Amino acid sequence: MRYLRDKIVIVTGAGLSAPANLPIQDKILKEMTEPPEENIIDSAMDKESVKFLSAYIQVAIYLLREYAADIDVKKIIERYKRINEIYRSNNRVLEIIDFIGTNYNFKAEEKDFNLIDVLSDTGKRFYLEPDEYCNELMLLREELREQLQKADIQICLEDIFTLFDKCITMKDNTADYTYPEIDNLQNAILRLFTFYFSNKVISHAYDKSDYLETIRYIGRHAGHIAVITTNWDILLEEYFRKNGIDFDYKFNSPYVIKSDGKLYPDADGSSSLRIPYIKIHGSINWFRCLKCGTLQICDAETCGKYLFDDSEEEKCIKCGQKAEGDAVQIKPEIITPTMMKLLNSQLYNNLWQNAAYELQQADKVVFCGYSLPLADYEFRYLLKQNIRSGTDIDVVLYHNDDPGRCTDDNMINFLPEKRYADLFPNSKCRFCYEGFGEYFAEENKRGK
Ligand SMILES: [Zn+2]
């Protein structure tokens, strides 16, 4: 009889979310150009959120300006500015009086014109109802969407995001944008990421056998298994929740709260069976207050709308600070791999330390849908430093990564298998190319 069971660590990457059609970072742009009838935005909300539309418009204008030289967006930019000016104008009385004077001839007697007509004409020019404002933005969004589709820009939003990260760290300006504008744009992109990701997560049916086998495997090994992921989405934790599997993000911090204001995690007796679930690049349901630094964890239903609900003020539950005007109060806590080394944050220090600890204990590491990309330089280093030599390593990928199925000899060295063999020369790597669903189903059947 064995008293100590082997410790297993599962490392997951983008490939794990692919069967759920989650918008992997580089697919977000495609989501942005989907026609409205198929667009998840429309099915997710009855009336479109002004906050969402503003984020969309800002990002779309940026993309067209920077990556589609043949499309002229000047008029759209002017219109967007004008709509905002009108909507936000509270102190334009003088301009309004001037307008009336010019258009309705001040010298005329009051009886010469109908005051109601004057006011209604003037109102049309100087005042936008919130609904009209939203409609104007929707029209603008649609126009930009068509232009984006036409421009067929082939850029990964994650690259742009990284570029902004760098500008912001260096407090740099780019040719067309000032530093504060870059900061705004980065926030708009972050918000679009959380929006598209969480909508897909909410609309997922949670009945896919691939995932059910995976969490069954994890559940069977509770107490001696941990999961580390580079993904931002919250698909796996939703499967955990719906199947009664207890997990812990392992923040090691007393400054994390849930959306009900209570501390995360709950203190109860089951903690030894709680699955450590360590998200080394952050998560779309984590939000940081820019005033007090508190991290807030949202559930799937609320996190996509959290930053886009016009009826609710953007407000920190802990310190009560509200966002003023267009200012950003709550920021999604997600980072790109390139930012890792520039960042010295307590949150990521704790998460990465916990990941290192789990890897040091591992007798077996299962990589799932993780291609060991070179861009994840810091994470590769962490793996290399902490996985003991001789540890069993299973690498679970799909057909398209299989060297045996690759017809182009030149491509073989660019497939993940080569990167794994190079990084772990002293471990026995076993490669499976039938997908993680197959892999875990097989392990579950064998009682492994
Ligand atoms: Zn706060």
Short mmCIF file of C-alpha atoms and ligand atoms in Angstrom, two decimals:
data_model
loop_
_atom_site.label_atom_id
_atom_site.label_comp_id
_atom_site.label_asym_id
_atom_site.label_seq_id
_atom_site.Cartn_x
_atom_site.Cartn_y
_atom_site.Cartn_z
CA MET A 1 0.00 0.00 0.00
CA ARG A 2 1.31 3.41 -0.90
CA TYR A 3 0.95 6.21 1.56
CA LEU A 4 2.62 8.88 -0.49
CA ARG A 5 1.19 9.27 -3.94
CA ASP A 6 3.19 10.77 -6.76
CA LYS A 7 2.80 14.47 -7.12
CA ILE A 8 1.48 15.58 -10.52
CA VAL A 9 1.66 19.06 -12.01
CA ILE A 10 -0.37 19.93 -15.12
CA VAL A 11 0.82 22.88 -17.19
CA THR A 12 -1.72 24.23 -19.67
CA GLY A 13 -1.46 26.67 -22.58
CA ALA A 14 -3.60 28.13 -25.35
CA GLY A 15 -4.28 24.69 -26.87
CA LEU A 16 -6.39 23.79 -23.85
CA SER A 17 -8.91 26.53 -24.63
CA ALA A 18 -8.98 25.96 -28.38
CA PRO A 19 -11.69 23.24 -28.44
CA ALA A 20 -14.01 25.68 -26.67
CA ASN A 21 -13.45 28.18 -29.51
CA LEU A 22 -12.14 30.68 -27.07
CA PRO A 23 -10.75 33.70 -28.79
CA ILE A 24 -7.09 33.07 -28.38
CA GLN A 25 -5.35 36.45 -28.20
CA ASP A 26 -4.58 36.51 -31.92
CA LYS A 27 -8.22 35.85 -32.83
CA ILE A 28 -9.66 38.89 -31.07
CA LEU A 29 -9.33 41.01 -34.18
CA LYS A 30 -11.41 38.47 -36.06
CA GLU A 31 -14.07 38.71 -33.35
CA MET A 32 -14.06 42.48 -33.76
CA THR A 33 -14.90 42.23 -37.45
CA GLU A 34 -17.68 39.63 -37.21
CA PRO A 35 -20.91 41.00 -38.72
CA PRO A 36 -23.45 42.09 -36.08
CA GLU A 37 -25.97 39.26 -36.58
CA GLU A 38 -23.37 36.70 -35.56
CA ASN A 39 -21.68 39.02 -33.20
CA ILE A 40 -21.58 37.87 -29.60
CA ILE A 41 -21.86 41.45 -28.43
CA ASP A 42 -25.42 41.70 -29.66
CA SER A 43 -26.60 38.47 -28.17
CA ALA A 44 -24.90 39.21 -24.88
CA MET A 45 -26.52 42.58 -24.23
CA ASP A 46 -29.88 44.05 -25.13
CA LYS A 47 -28.56 47.54 -25.52
CA GLU A 48 -24.94 47.99 -26.27
CA SER A 49 -22.81 49.37 -23.53
CA VAL A 50 -21.41 52.84 -24.09
CA LYS A 51 -18.26 51.80 -22.24
CA PHE A 52 -17.85 48.86 -24.60
CA LEU A 53 -18.54 50.96 -27.71
CA SER A 54 -16.01 53.57 -26.61
CA ALA A 55 -13.33 50.92 -26.08
CA TYR A 56 -14.15 49.35 -29.44
CA ILE A 57 -14.06 52.66 -31.30
CA GLN A 58 -10.75 53.71 -29.77
CA VAL A 59 -9.06 50.42 -30.62
CA ALA A 60 -10.53 50.27 -34.13
CA ILE A 61 -9.42 53.82 -34.92
CA TYR A 62 -5.94 53.01 -33.70
CA LEU A 63 -5.74 49.84 -35.82
CA LEU A 64 -6.93 51.57 -38.97
CA ARG A 65 -4.64 54.53 -38.43
CA GLU A 66 -1.56 52.42 -37.82
CA TYR A 67 -2.12 49.40 -40.02
CA ALA A 68 -4.35 50.44 -42.91
CA ALA A 69 -2.66 53.33 -44.69
CA ASP A 70 -5.17 53.31 -47.57
CA ILE A 71 -8.18 53.90 -45.36
CA ASP A 72 -8.87 57.48 -44.32
CA VAL A 73 -10.22 57.63 -40.80
CA LYS A 74 -9.96 61.40 -40.35
CA LYS A 75 -13.69 61.93 -40.79
CA ILE A 76 -14.53 59.19 -38.33
CA ILE A 77 -12.11 60.63 -35.77
CA GLU A 78 -13.70 64.08 -36.21
CA ARG A 79 -17.16 62.64 -35.82
CA TYR A 80 -16.19 60.72 -32.70
CA LYS A 81 -14.69 63.87 -31.21
CA ARG A 82 -17.76 65.91 -32.10
CA ILE A 83 -20.21 63.39 -30.63
CA ASN A 84 -18.23 63.34 -27.41
CA GLU A 85 -17.94 67.10 -27.26
CA ILE A 86 -21.66 67.54 -27.68
CA TYR A 87 -22.50 64.84 -25.20
CA ARG A 88 -20.18 66.18 -22.56
CA SER A 89 -20.87 69.87 -23.00
CA ASN A 90 -22.43 71.35 -19.91
CA ASN A 91 -20.96 74.81 -19.96
CA ARG A 92 -21.55 75.94 -23.50
CA VAL A 93 -24.23 78.50 -22.83
CA LEU A 94 -22.32 81.29 -24.58
CA GLU A 95 -21.83 79.20 -27.66
CA ILE A 96 -25.53 78.35 -27.63
CA ILE A 97 -26.61 82.01 -27.24
CA ASP A 98 -24.27 82.91 -30.07
CA PHE A 99 -25.81 80.19 -32.21
CA ILE A 100 -29.31 81.47 -31.50
CA GLY A 101 -28.24 85.03 -32.27
CA THR A 102 -26.75 84.10 -35.61
CA ASN A 103 -29.51 81.80 -36.70
CA TYR A 104 -32.59 83.54 -35.36
CA ASN A 105 -31.68 87.20 -35.67
CA PHE A 106 -31.54 88.68 -32.18
CA LYS A 107 -32.93 91.97 -33.29
CA ALA A 108 -36.24 90.45 -34.17
CA GLU A 109 -39.02 90.69 -31.66
CA GLU A 110 -39.64 87.67 -29.54
CA LYS A 111 -43.01 87.23 -31.19
CA ASP A 112 -41.30 86.97 -34.58
CA PHE A 113 -40.19 83.47 -33.92
CA ASN A 114 -41.53 80.44 -32.15
CA LEU A 115 -39.45 79.86 -29.04
CA ILE A 116 -40.23 76.15 -28.99
CA ASP A 117 -38.86 75.74 -32.50
CA VAL A 118 -35.73 77.65 -31.57
CA LEU A 119 -35.12 75.51 -28.52
CA SER A 120 -35.75 72.27 -30.32
CA ASP A 121 -33.45 73.27 -33.20
CA THR A 122 -30.79 74.37 -30.79
CA GLY A 123 -31.19 71.23 -28.74
CA LYS A 124 -30.63 69.08 -31.79
CA ARG A 125 -27.35 70.78 -32.36
CA PHE A 126 -26.07 71.08 -28.83
CA TYR A 127 -27.54 68.30 -26.85
CA LEU A 128 -27.48 64.51 -27.15
CA GLU A 129 -29.70 62.30 -25.05
CA PRO A 130 -27.85 59.29 -23.58
CA ASP A 131 -29.78 57.00 -25.96
CA GLU A 132 -28.91 59.17 -28.95
CA TYR A 133 -25.29 59.20 -27.84
CA CYS A 134 -25.34 55.40 -27.71
CA ASN A 135 -26.98 55.23 -31.15
CA GLU A 136 -24.37 57.56 -32.62
CA LEU A 137 -21.62 55.39 -31.17
CA MET A 138 -23.25 52.25 -32.54
CA LEU A 139 -23.35 53.77 -36.02
CA LEU A 140 -19.72 54.73 -35.72
CA ARG A 141 -18.82 51.27 -34.43
CA GLU A 142 -20.54 49.65 -37.41
CA GLU A 143 -18.72 51.91 -39.84
CA LEU A 144 -15.40 51.09 -38.22
CA ARG A 145 -16.18 47.40 -38.20
CA GLU A 146 -16.77 47.47 -41.95
CA GLN A 147 -13.54 49.37 -42.48
CA LEU A 148 -11.63 46.93 -40.30
CA GLN A 149 -13.05 44.04 -42.27
CA LYS A 150 -12.07 45.75 -45.51
CA ALA A 151 -8.58 46.52 -44.25
CA ASP A 152 -8.04 42.85 -43.36
CA ILE A 153 -5.32 43.71 -40.87
CA GLN A 154 -3.21 40.69 -39.99
CA ILE A 155 -1.87 41.72 -36.67
CA CYS A 156 -2.16 39.97 -33.35
CA LEU A 157 -3.71 42.25 -30.73
CA GLU A 158 -1.39 40.71 -28.19
CA ASP A 159 1.57 42.20 -30.07
CA ILE A 160 0.01 45.65 -29.92
CA PHE A 161 -0.75 45.13 -26.29
CA THR A 162 2.91 44.27 -25.70
CA LEU A 163 3.97 47.37 -27.63
CA PHE A 164 1.76 49.53 -25.40
CA ASP A 165 3.13 47.81 -22.31
CA LYS A 166 6.58 48.83 -23.37
CA CYS A 167 5.60 52.43 -24.21
CA ILE A 168 3.94 52.75 -20.84
CA THR A 169 6.84 51.27 -18.91
CA MET A 170 9.24 53.60 -20.68
CA LYS A 171 6.76 56.51 -20.44
CA ASP A 172 7.23 56.87 -24.17
CA ASN A 173 5.12 58.50 -26.86
CA THR A 174 4.62 57.04 -30.32
CA ALA A 175 4.47 59.11 -33.50
CA ASP A 176 0.68 59.58 -33.46
CA TYR A 177 -0.22 59.10 -29.83
CA THR A 178 0.86 60.77 -26.63
CA TYR A 179 1.64 58.81 -23.50
CA PRO A 180 -1.79 59.37 -21.87
CA GLU A 181 -3.51 58.37 -25.12
CA ILE A 182 -1.46 55.17 -25.22
CA ASP A 183 -2.49 54.51 -21.64
CA ASN A 184 -6.16 54.94 -22.60
CA LEU A 185 -5.78 52.69 -25.61
CA GLN A 186 -4.12 50.00 -23.57
CA ASN A 187 -7.04 50.08 -21.18
CA ALA A 188 -9.46 49.87 -24.09
CA ILE A 189 -7.66 46.79 -25.41
CA LEU A 190 -7.59 45.18 -21.98
CA ARG A 191 -11.31 45.73 -21.71
CA LEU A 192 -11.99 44.25 -25.12
CA PHE A 193 -9.97 41.19 -24.15
CA THR A 194 -12.01 40.65 -20.99
CA PHE A 195 -15.23 41.26 -22.88
CA TYR A 196 -14.68 38.82 -25.73
CA PHE A 197 -13.13 36.16 -23.51
CA SER A 198 -15.82 36.22 -20.86
CA ASN A 199 -18.66 36.17 -23.39
CA LYS A 200 -17.28 33.01 -24.94
CA VAL A 201 -16.83 31.47 -21.51
CA ILE A 202 -20.43 32.28 -20.55
CA SER A 203 -21.89 30.87 -23.78
CA HIS A 204 -19.90 27.61 -23.50
CA ALA A 205 -22.13 24.59 -22.78
CA TYR A 206 -19.83 22.90 -20.23
CA ASP A 207 -20.58 19.44 -21.56
CA LYS A 208 -17.51 18.78 -23.70
CA SER A 209 -16.08 15.36 -22.91
CA ASP A 210 -12.50 16.59 -23.42
CA TYR A 211 -12.85 18.94 -20.48
CA LEU A 212 -14.98 16.59 -18.38
CA GLU A 213 -12.29 13.89 -18.65
CA THR A 214 -9.65 16.47 -17.75
CA ILE A 215 -11.34 17.66 -14.60
CA ARG A 216 -12.29 14.11 -13.66
CA TYR A 217 -8.60 13.30 -13.78
CA ILE A 218 -7.74 16.36 -11.72
CA GLY A 219 -10.50 15.63 -9.22
CA ARG A 220 -9.33 12.03 -8.78
CA HIS A 221 -5.87 13.27 -7.84
CA ALA A 222 -6.98 16.07 -5.53
CA GLY A 223 -4.48 16.51 -2.72
CA HIS A 224 -1.44 15.70 -4.82
CA ILE A 225 -2.02 17.58 -8.03
CA ALA A 226 -1.59 21.24 -9.07
CA VAL A 227 -2.40 23.12 -12.27
CA ILE A 228 -0.30 25.95 -13.69
CA THR A 229 -1.54 27.91 -16.70
CA THR A 230 -0.41 30.68 -19.03
CA ASN A 231 -4.03 31.26 -20.13
CA TRP A 232 -6.12 34.29 -19.17
CA ASP A 233 -9.52 32.73 -19.76
CA ILE A 234 -11.63 31.19 -17.00
CA LEU A 235 -12.89 28.10 -18.77
CA LEU A 236 -11.21 25.54 -16.50
CA GLU A 237 -12.32 27.18 -13.27
CA GLU A 238 -15.90 27.27 -14.57
CA TYR A 239 -15.66 23.52 -15.21
CA PHE A 240 -14.24 23.15 -11.68
CA ARG A 241 -17.10 25.14 -10.18
CA LYS A 242 -19.83 23.36 -12.08
CA ASN A 243 -18.42 19.98 -11.06
CA GLY A 244 -17.83 20.74 -7.41
CA ILE A 245 -14.04 20.78 -7.57
CA ASP A 246 -12.49 23.13 -5.06
CA PHE A 247 -9.56 25.21 -6.25
CA ASP A 248 -7.32 28.00 -5.00
CA TYR A 249 -5.56 30.68 -7.07
CA LYS A 250 -2.75 30.71 -4.48
CA PHE A 251 -2.36 34.45 -4.12
CA ASN A 252 -0.79 34.22 -0.66
CA SER A 253 -2.09 37.67 0.04
CA PRO A 254 -4.58 39.09 2.52
CA TYR A 255 -5.51 41.84 0.03
CA VAL A 256 -7.71 39.85 -2.31
CA ILE A 257 -11.49 40.06 -2.13
CA LYS A 258 -14.42 38.47 -3.97
CA SER A 259 -17.19 40.46 -5.62
CA ASP A 260 -19.31 40.11 -2.47
CA GLY A 261 -16.57 41.99 -0.59
CA LYS A 262 -15.50 38.95 1.45
CA LEU A 263 -11.90 37.82 1.61
CA TYR A 264 -10.50 35.32 -0.90
CA PRO A 265 -10.24 32.39 -0.39
CA ASP A 266 -12.90 31.24 2.08
CA ALA A 267 -11.37 29.78 5.19
CA ASP A 268 -12.80 26.32 5.56
CA GLY A 269 -11.53 22.85 6.44
CA SER A 270 -11.24 21.38 2.95
CA SER A 271 -8.13 23.30 1.97
CA SER A 272 -5.80 20.27 1.68
CA LEU A 273 -7.93 18.93 -1.18
CA ARG A 274 -8.18 22.28 -2.87
CA ILE A 275 -6.48 22.19 -6.27
CA PRO A 276 -3.78 24.85 -6.55
CA TYR A 277 -4.61 26.64 -9.81
CA ILE A 278 -1.84 29.10 -10.59
CA LYS A 279 -2.35 31.61 -13.40
CA ILE A 280 1.08 33.04 -14.03
CA HIS A 281 -0.04 35.68 -16.56
CA GLY A 282 -3.10 36.85 -14.65
CA SER A 283 -6.76 36.27 -15.43
CA ILE A 284 -9.65 38.13 -17.04
CA ASN A 285 -11.72 37.88 -13.86
CA TRP A 286 -9.11 39.59 -11.68
CA PHE A 287 -9.46 43.35 -11.35
CA ARG A 288 -7.16 45.71 -9.53
CA CYS A 289 -8.23 48.99 -7.95
CA LEU A 290 -5.81 51.69 -9.06
CA LYS A 291 -6.29 53.59 -5.82
CA CYS A 292 -5.87 51.04 -3.02
CA GLY A 293 -4.33 48.17 -5.00
CA THR A 294 -6.91 45.62 -3.84
CA LEU A 295 -7.39 42.70 -6.18
CA GLN A 296 -10.99 41.69 -6.74
CA ILE A 297 -12.07 38.31 -8.09
CA CYS A 298 -15.27 38.18 -10.15
CA ASP A 299 -17.28 35.19 -11.27
CA ALA A 300 -17.82 34.44 -14.95
CA GLU A 301 -21.29 35.98 -15.22
CA THR A 302 -20.21 39.36 -13.92
CA CYS A 303 -16.67 39.79 -15.18
CA GLY A 304 -17.42 40.58 -18.84
CA LYS A 305 -20.03 43.14 -17.93
CA TYR A 306 -18.14 44.44 -14.94
CA LEU A 307 -16.31 47.06 -16.94
CA PHE A 308 -19.09 47.62 -19.47
CA ASP A 309 -22.22 48.05 -17.43
CA ASP A 310 -23.36 51.66 -17.98
CA SER A 311 -25.88 51.49 -15.19
CA GLU A 312 -23.26 50.71 -12.56
CA GLU A 313 -20.50 53.03 -11.55
CA GLU A 314 -17.03 51.63 -11.79
CA LYS A 315 -16.23 51.37 -8.14
CA CYS A 316 -13.81 49.58 -5.83
CA ILE A 317 -15.67 47.44 -3.32
CA LYS A 318 -12.87 47.77 -0.80
CA CYS A 319 -12.05 51.48 -0.68
CA GLY A 320 -15.23 52.78 -2.32
CA GLN A 321 -13.34 54.92 -4.83
CA LYS A 322 -15.45 55.64 -7.92
CA ALA A 323 -14.24 56.33 -11.43
CA GLU A 324 -14.72 59.95 -12.43
CA GLY A 325 -15.88 60.64 -15.98
CA ASP A 326 -13.81 58.61 -18.38
CA ALA A 327 -11.11 57.86 -15.84
CA VAL A 328 -10.14 54.28 -15.26
CA GLN A 329 -10.60 52.99 -11.75
CA ILE A 330 -10.46 49.22 -12.11
CA LYS A 331 -7.94 47.50 -14.35
CA PRO A 332 -8.03 43.90 -15.52
CA GLU A 333 -5.04 42.05 -14.12
CA ILE A 334 -3.55 40.36 -17.17
CA ILE A 335 -0.03 40.63 -18.52
CA THR A 336 1.88 39.52 -21.60
CA PRO A 337 4.93 37.26 -21.35
CA THR A 338 7.22 40.12 -22.39
CA MET A 339 6.08 42.19 -19.45
CA MET A 340 7.15 39.58 -16.94
CA LYS A 341 10.71 40.75 -16.60
CA LEU A 342 9.80 44.43 -16.45
CA LEU A 343 7.34 43.84 -13.69
CA ASN A 344 8.11 43.71 -10.05
CA SER A 345 4.75 43.04 -8.58
CA GLN A 346 3.98 41.25 -5.34
CA LEU A 347 1.09 39.42 -7.00
CA TYR A 348 3.21 37.84 -9.73
CA ASN A 349 6.13 37.22 -7.37
CA ASN A 350 3.82 35.17 -5.16
CA LEU A 351 2.22 33.32 -8.07
CA TRP A 352 5.55 32.47 -9.67
CA GLN A 353 7.00 31.34 -6.35
CA ASN A 354 4.05 29.03 -5.84
CA ALA A 355 4.45 27.68 -9.37
CA ALA A 356 8.15 27.02 -8.68
CA TYR A 357 7.29 25.23 -5.44
CA GLU A 358 4.75 22.94 -7.13
CA LEU A 359 7.19 22.09 -9.94
CA GLN A 360 9.96 21.23 -7.46
CA GLN A 361 7.66 18.70 -5.79
CA ALA A 362 6.52 17.11 -9.04
CA ASP A 363 7.20 13.47 -9.89
CA LYS A 364 5.33 13.91 -13.12
CA VAL A 365 4.58 16.99 -15.23
CA VAL A 366 1.87 16.90 -17.90
CA PHE A 367 2.02 19.71 -20.47
CA CYS A 368 -1.38 20.20 -22.08
CA GLY A 369 -1.90 22.31 -25.18
CA TYR A 370 1.25 24.19 -24.33
CA SER A 371 3.70 24.56 -27.21
CA LEU A 372 6.55 25.97 -25.09
CA PRO A 373 6.75 29.17 -27.18
CA LEU A 374 10.06 31.02 -27.21
CA ALA A 375 8.24 34.22 -26.20
CA ASP A 376 7.57 32.63 -22.79
CA TYR A 377 11.22 33.07 -21.98
CA GLU A 378 10.74 33.69 -18.27
CA PHE A 379 8.42 30.76 -17.83
CA ARG A 380 10.73 28.42 -19.73
CA TYR A 381 13.44 29.45 -17.31
CA LEU A 382 11.18 28.70 -14.35
CA LEU A 383 10.41 25.24 -15.76
CA LYS A 384 14.06 24.53 -16.40
CA GLN A 385 15.14 25.61 -12.93
CA ASN A 386 12.48 23.79 -10.96
CA ILE A 387 11.63 20.51 -12.68
CA ARG A 388 13.98 17.91 -11.21
CA SER A 389 15.99 15.94 -13.72
CA GLY A 390 14.49 12.52 -14.34
CA THR A 391 10.94 13.74 -13.72
CA ASP A 392 8.41 12.04 -16.00
CA ILE A 393 7.19 14.49 -18.59
CA ASP A 394 4.11 13.94 -20.76
CA VAL A 395 3.54 16.44 -23.54
CA VAL A 396 -0.02 16.41 -24.86
CA LEU A 397 -0.62 18.27 -28.11
CA TYR A 398 -2.65 17.84 -31.27
CA HIS A 399 -2.15 16.46 -34.80
CA ASN A 400 -0.85 19.73 -36.22
CA ASP A 401 2.15 19.61 -33.86
CA ASP A 402 3.01 15.99 -34.64
CA PRO A 403 6.40 15.63 -36.43
CA GLY A 404 5.15 12.26 -37.73
CA ARG A 405 2.39 14.05 -39.65
CA CYS A 406 4.59 16.89 -40.85
CA THR A 407 5.32 16.73 -44.57
CA ASP A 408 7.80 19.57 -44.68
CA ASP A 409 11.21 18.52 -43.30
CA ASN A 410 12.24 22.12 -42.78
CA MET A 411 9.34 22.64 -40.42
CA ILE A 412 10.09 19.73 -38.09
CA ASN A 413 12.63 21.70 -36.07
CA PHE A 414 10.07 24.41 -35.46
CA LEU A 415 7.57 22.05 -33.86
CA PRO A 416 7.23 21.92 -30.06
CA GLU A 417 8.83 18.47 -29.76
CA LYS A 418 12.25 19.90 -30.55
CA ARG A 419 11.84 22.68 -27.98
CA TYR A 420 10.84 20.20 -25.27
CA ALA A 421 13.75 17.88 -26.05
CA ASP A 422 16.15 20.85 -25.91
CA LEU A 423 14.78 22.21 -22.64
CA PHE A 424 14.62 18.87 -20.81
CA PRO A 425 17.56 16.80 -22.09
CA ASN A 426 17.69 14.71 -18.89
CA SER A 427 14.02 13.86 -18.59
CA LYS A 428 12.01 11.25 -20.35
CA CYS A 429 9.52 13.15 -22.50
CA ARG A 430 6.55 11.19 -23.79
CA PHE A 431 4.64 12.90 -26.61
CA CYS A 432 0.95 12.34 -27.30
CA TYR A 433 -0.65 13.96 -30.32
CA GLU A 434 -4.27 12.88 -29.94
CA GLY A 435 -5.36 15.86 -27.85
CA PHE A 436 -5.82 16.23 -24.10
CA GLY A 437 -9.35 14.74 -24.08
CA GLU A 438 -8.01 11.42 -25.40
CA TYR A 439 -5.06 11.54 -23.06
CA PHE A 440 -7.06 12.05 -19.87
CA ALA A 441 -9.79 9.62 -20.93
CA GLU A 442 -7.09 6.97 -21.33
CA GLU A 443 -5.48 7.80 -17.96
CA ASN A 444 -8.89 7.72 -16.26
CA LYS A 445 -9.68 4.34 -17.84
CA ARG A 446 -6.40 2.89 -16.65
CA GLY A 447 -6.98 4.32 -13.18
CA LYS A 448 -3.71 6.21 -13.46
ZN ZN B 1 -9.82 50.45 -3.96
#
